[in-house]
XYZ file of C-alpha atoms in Angstrom:
343
model
C 5.128 15.400 -25.888
C 1.648 13.865 -25.473
C 0.850 10.210 -24.896
C -1.357 8.447 -27.474
C -4.992 7.874 -26.639
C -6.553 4.418 -26.695
C -7.582 4.577 -30.349
C -4.091 5.620 -31.456
C -2.533 2.873 -29.377
C -4.895 0.346 -30.908
C -3.555 1.289 -34.349
C 0.026 0.820 -33.114
C -0.543 -2.658 -31.686
C 1.795 -5.251 -33.136
C 5.535 -5.280 -33.623
C 7.306 -2.431 -35.379
C 10.780 -3.051 -36.809
C 13.374 -0.332 -37.198
C 17.031 -0.280 -38.193
C 19.592 2.094 -36.714
C 21.174 4.178 -39.469
C 24.821 5.214 -39.462
C 24.040 8.517 -37.760
C 22.462 6.608 -34.839
C 25.763 5.055 -33.768
C 26.429 5.921 -30.126
C 22.908 7.252 -29.478
C 20.872 6.101 -26.487
C 18.229 3.544 -27.400
C 15.407 5.360 -25.599
C 16.256 8.754 -27.063
C 16.604 7.460 -30.615
C 13.468 5.324 -30.407
C 11.376 8.163 -28.944
C 12.488 10.348 -31.852
C 11.461 7.707 -34.350
C 8.057 7.139 -32.762
C 7.273 10.785 -31.998
C 4.737 12.168 -31.399
C 2.962 8.914 -30.524
C 5.257 7.882 -27.672
C 7.205 9.976 -25.190
C 10.710 9.074 -24.056
C 9.412 8.063 -20.618
C 6.886 5.740 -22.258
C 9.659 4.199 -24.387
C 11.764 3.664 -21.250
C 8.850 1.885 -19.570
C 8.368 -0.354 -22.607
C 12.068 -1.264 -22.609
C 11.950 -2.238 -18.931
C 8.782 -4.280 -19.532
C 10.558 -6.331 -22.188
C 8.479 -4.939 -25.050
C 11.600 -3.770 -26.947
C 14.133 -6.148 -28.488
C 17.569 -5.337 -29.867
C 18.943 -7.603 -32.592
C 16.371 -10.251 -31.716
C 16.927 -10.342 -27.960
C 15.675 -8.485 -24.876
C 17.568 -5.298 -24.096
C 16.344 -4.183 -20.652
C 18.494 -1.049 -20.468
C 16.899 2.109 -21.951
C 20.335 3.758 -22.052
C 21.921 1.072 -24.233
C 24.124 2.667 -26.907
C 23.254 1.788 -30.486
C 25.496 0.677 -33.324
C 24.841 1.261 -37.000
C 22.757 -1.573 -38.394
C 21.175 -2.584 -35.074
C 17.634 -3.860 -35.538
C 15.020 -2.840 -32.985
C 11.538 -4.272 -32.595
C 8.814 -2.678 -30.504
C 5.610 -4.425 -29.466
C 3.050 -2.272 -27.681
C 0.775 -3.959 -25.153
C -2.972 -3.799 -25.518
C -4.311 -0.548 -24.037
C -5.566 -0.938 -20.488
C -9.281 -0.386 -19.874
C -10.277 3.058 -18.621
C -11.617 1.545 -15.423
C -10.892 -1.629 -13.457
C -12.741 -4.812 -14.334
C -14.422 -7.056 -11.815
C -12.462 -10.109 -10.717
C -13.709 -13.116 -8.791
C -11.480 -12.620 -5.750
C -12.847 -13.991 -2.439
C -14.016 -11.386 0.071
C -14.344 -11.810 3.841
C -17.512 -9.722 4.278
C -18.289 -8.635 7.830
C -21.391 -6.593 6.957
C -23.246 -5.315 3.916
C -26.362 -3.254 3.181
C -27.540 -0.932 0.412
C -25.218 1.876 1.587
C -21.909 0.215 2.434
C -19.877 -2.945 2.732
C -17.403 -3.824 5.497
C -14.657 -6.341 4.747
C -11.761 -7.977 6.542
C -8.866 -7.323 4.151
C -6.248 -10.089 4.092
C -2.526 -9.294 4.039
C -1.056 -9.087 0.557
C -4.137 -7.573 -1.085
C -3.658 -4.111 -2.619
C -6.658 -1.814 -2.079
C -6.917 -0.145 -5.499
C -5.210 -0.393 -8.908
C -2.031 1.603 -9.386
C 1.457 1.421 -10.780
C 2.628 -2.179 -10.613
C -0.785 -3.443 -9.478
C -3.245 -2.932 -12.360
C -5.368 -5.951 -11.377
C -5.955 -8.327 -8.489
C -6.943 -5.584 -6.043
C -9.714 -5.145 -3.495
C -11.414 -2.757 -5.939
C -11.478 -5.482 -8.620
C -13.037 -7.857 -6.099
C -15.623 -5.261 -5.028
C -16.615 -4.467 -8.615
C -17.241 -8.179 -9.199
C -19.257 -8.494 -5.990
C -21.169 -5.191 -6.034
C -21.559 -4.550 -9.754
C -22.431 -0.939 -10.512
C -23.561 -0.121 -6.968
C -20.231 1.293 -5.738
C -20.027 5.028 -5.147
C -18.361 6.901 -7.989
C -17.021 9.787 -5.898
C -13.670 8.077 -5.455
C -13.092 8.006 -9.234
C -12.903 5.082 -11.633
C -9.760 3.638 -10.036
C -11.041 3.976 -6.451
C -14.818 3.507 -6.504
C -16.240 3.541 -2.996
C -12.845 3.807 -1.296
C -12.871 6.251 1.634
C -9.765 4.983 3.464
C -7.089 2.393 2.813
C -4.743 -0.073 4.420
C -1.231 -0.854 3.213
C -0.934 -3.936 1.013
C 0.593 -5.997 3.817
C -1.614 -4.663 6.623
C -4.706 -6.738 7.319
C -8.012 -5.864 8.926
C -11.317 -4.037 8.842
C -12.194 -1.670 5.988
C -15.450 0.022 5.039
C -16.360 0.829 1.436
C -19.195 3.114 0.317
C -21.810 1.833 -2.115
C -23.623 5.161 -2.503
C -22.453 8.751 -2.873
C -24.367 9.615 0.303
C -22.419 7.016 2.266
C -19.165 8.113 0.632
C -19.640 11.732 1.737
C -20.635 10.765 5.281
C -17.784 8.308 5.780
C -15.216 10.617 4.164
C -16.165 13.385 6.586
C -15.801 10.996 9.542
C -12.362 9.825 8.423
C -11.245 13.391 7.689
C -12.215 14.312 11.266
C -10.481 11.159 12.602
C -13.179 10.615 15.194
C -12.670 13.874 17.064
C -16.445 14.367 17.086
C -17.002 10.836 18.376
C -18.407 9.253 15.210
C -15.354 7.146 14.301
C -13.178 4.706 16.235
C -10.181 2.817 14.864
C -7.791 0.479 16.658
C -4.831 -1.488 15.334
C -2.757 -4.247 16.886
C 0.985 -4.321 16.216
C 3.731 -6.698 17.279
C 6.757 -4.498 17.970
C 10.375 -5.063 18.962
C 11.261 -4.566 22.644
C 8.515 -2.825 24.622
C 7.691 0.758 25.580
C 8.664 1.486 29.169
C 5.223 2.871 29.952
C 2.046 0.872 29.524
C 0.416 3.772 27.663
C 1.742 6.697 25.703
C 1.239 9.230 22.933
C 3.472 9.856 19.934
C 2.915 13.403 18.705
C 5.400 13.895 15.866
C 4.798 15.415 12.416
C 5.400 13.267 9.360
C 6.826 14.152 5.965
C 8.739 12.511 3.155
C 11.968 10.686 3.962
C 15.206 11.440 2.141
C 14.450 8.771 -0.478
C 11.163 10.585 -1.317
C 9.315 7.272 -1.082
C 9.053 6.423 2.601
C 7.779 8.668 5.402
C 9.745 10.046 8.349
C 9.335 12.194 11.443
C 10.314 15.722 10.339
C 10.581 19.183 11.947
C 7.197 20.826 12.419
C 8.208 23.846 10.363
C 9.141 21.902 7.243
C 6.944 22.551 4.218
C 5.749 18.960 3.915
C 5.288 18.366 7.669
C 1.844 17.007 8.565
C 0.438 16.822 12.100
C 0.361 13.190 13.277
C -0.699 11.711 16.629
C -0.781 8.037 17.637
C -1.918 6.744 21.039
C -0.644 3.329 22.101
C -1.234 0.876 24.944
C 0.876 -2.195 25.702
C -1.292 -5.327 25.718
C 1.412 -7.952 26.352
C 5.175 -8.108 26.844
C 7.166 -11.125 25.680
C 10.391 -12.338 27.270
C 12.047 -11.102 30.442
C 10.090 -8.477 32.356
C 13.168 -6.266 32.703
C 14.175 -6.621 29.048
C 11.262 -7.807 26.873
C 12.140 -8.942 23.371
C 8.824 -7.828 21.895
C 5.392 -6.540 22.794
C 1.861 -6.554 21.469
C 0.501 -3.008 21.416
C -2.806 -1.430 20.503
C -2.564 1.782 18.496
C -5.318 4.333 18.009
C -5.047 7.110 15.459
C -5.934 10.753 15.962
C -4.698 11.468 12.437
C -4.445 9.257 9.376
C -1.081 9.797 7.700
C 0.592 7.344 5.344
C 2.483 4.640 7.310
C 1.725 6.582 10.514
C 1.814 3.700 13.013
C 4.868 2.124 11.402
C 6.847 5.386 11.419
C 5.757 6.473 14.895
C 6.567 3.136 16.532
C 9.979 3.080 14.847
C 10.529 6.678 15.981
C 10.168 5.699 19.651
C 12.482 2.708 19.188
C 9.875 -0.047 18.778
C 9.398 -0.753 15.065
C 6.809 -3.249 13.909
C 8.208 -6.771 13.587
C 8.728 -7.682 9.930
C 8.495 -4.096 8.686
C 10.686 -3.972 5.548
C 10.775 -0.185 5.381
C 11.085 1.058 8.954
C 12.404 -1.905 10.932
C 15.568 -2.915 9.110
C 17.851 -1.577 11.865
C 16.238 -4.037 14.295
C 16.445 -7.200 12.191
C 19.441 -8.441 14.185
C 17.091 -8.842 17.153
C 15.805 -11.950 15.396
C 19.082 -13.675 16.288
C 18.263 -13.359 19.999
C 15.135 -15.469 19.623
C 15.076 -19.213 20.359
C 14.266 -21.737 17.655
C 11.782 -22.286 16.057
C 10.614 -18.714 16.725
C 13.837 -17.338 15.250
C 13.084 -18.883 11.859
C 9.424 -17.887 12.036
C 10.239 -14.215 12.752
C 13.039 -14.127 10.185
C 10.764 -15.475 7.453
C 7.699 -13.403 8.352
C 7.006 -11.676 5.026
C 5.315 -8.466 6.147
C 4.814 -5.943 8.924
C 2.907 -7.527 11.822
C 0.147 -4.911 11.836
C -3.601 -5.534 11.863
C -6.597 -3.165 11.843
C -8.661 -4.964 14.458
C -11.492 -2.487 15.116
C -13.564 -0.018 13.138
C -16.663 1.727 14.480
C -18.557 4.540 12.777
C -21.945 6.218 12.500
C -24.116 4.640 9.813
C -24.599 7.243 7.058
C -28.394 6.817 7.047
C -29.517 5.810 10.540
C -26.769 7.660 12.404
C -26.424 4.696 14.778
C -22.895 3.657 15.728
C -21.969 0.274 14.285
C -18.864 -1.631 15.321
C -16.780 -4.318 13.628
C -13.823 -6.352 14.796
C -11.585 -8.775 12.923
C -9.405 -11.407 14.601
C -5.697 -11.591 13.869
C -4.963 -13.362 10.584
C -3.478 -16.817 10.934
C 0.099 -15.809 10.090
C 0.215 -13.047 12.689
C -1.634 -15.174 15.254
C 1.001 -17.887 14.861
C 3.827 -15.372 15.259
C 2.307 -13.882 18.407
C 1.785 -17.373 19.814
C 5.461 -18.061 19.195
C 6.478 -14.981 21.180
C 4.121 -15.971 24.001
C 6.084 -19.187 24.313
C 9.435 -17.589 25.123
């Protein structure tokens, strides 16, 4: 069953009122409503509208797409305005480290999503870039991801480069695809992790695939169909706490591959998950209780993974010269690290 296009949706805007007939008694709300509104809306679209609060049952919000109907129930449906085909510019502040006619380098703050997607249609880095750059962003990435050649997780801060021309987009995409093996790309991250690796330097060479929940990533057997080669090199910068049993450590991680959540999964795999990581560090949250006050409260309330992309160096797509950018730790992570230094 097809979804309506923007013109059809425009005609459907406004509340529609329906009444459940006797034969509808016991039917699921989403199934019955999709049948009534076919072919304009699919059942999945109806379910999304119910969860968004756009469907009311007998004058009140329903919330549950599987709600069973009774004869005489009244249902109202209000469709939201159709979203624009491409993101709009938004006046969101940017920390610009460098900009020329070919590219722009920014220091992304924690909490900023890179590009629009499910649950984040606006308020992204792309919206900010469209406002700042106008029509100069490269179109190779598509309307939702103009100029984007790599990304950082929402709650990971640090250096990002964005292409403003198709020439720059192709050059940078090739460098990131090669992950610096030819020497034209360098990336380094800083992570605050629980405990500390026994060795001052090490390599995690472990393939990544989907976890059992199909949402997160996990280390998987190399022969599995979704297994992807992944290599992370790390070096311990500082250890915090007793030398024989450190509570945490600051490590630098360098990527030889660029898989989703790679550093977070690899560090958790070797027993040193990133502090504050909600997805891969839950098993270590009790370690917070071993910290002295006020650090205990600070670590417990830290709202994100303590991971920062501190360094990015690459060959300029026109001159070929290597250019290098570094971003200091954001204030929240700097304060947390300072707290650990004090124990």
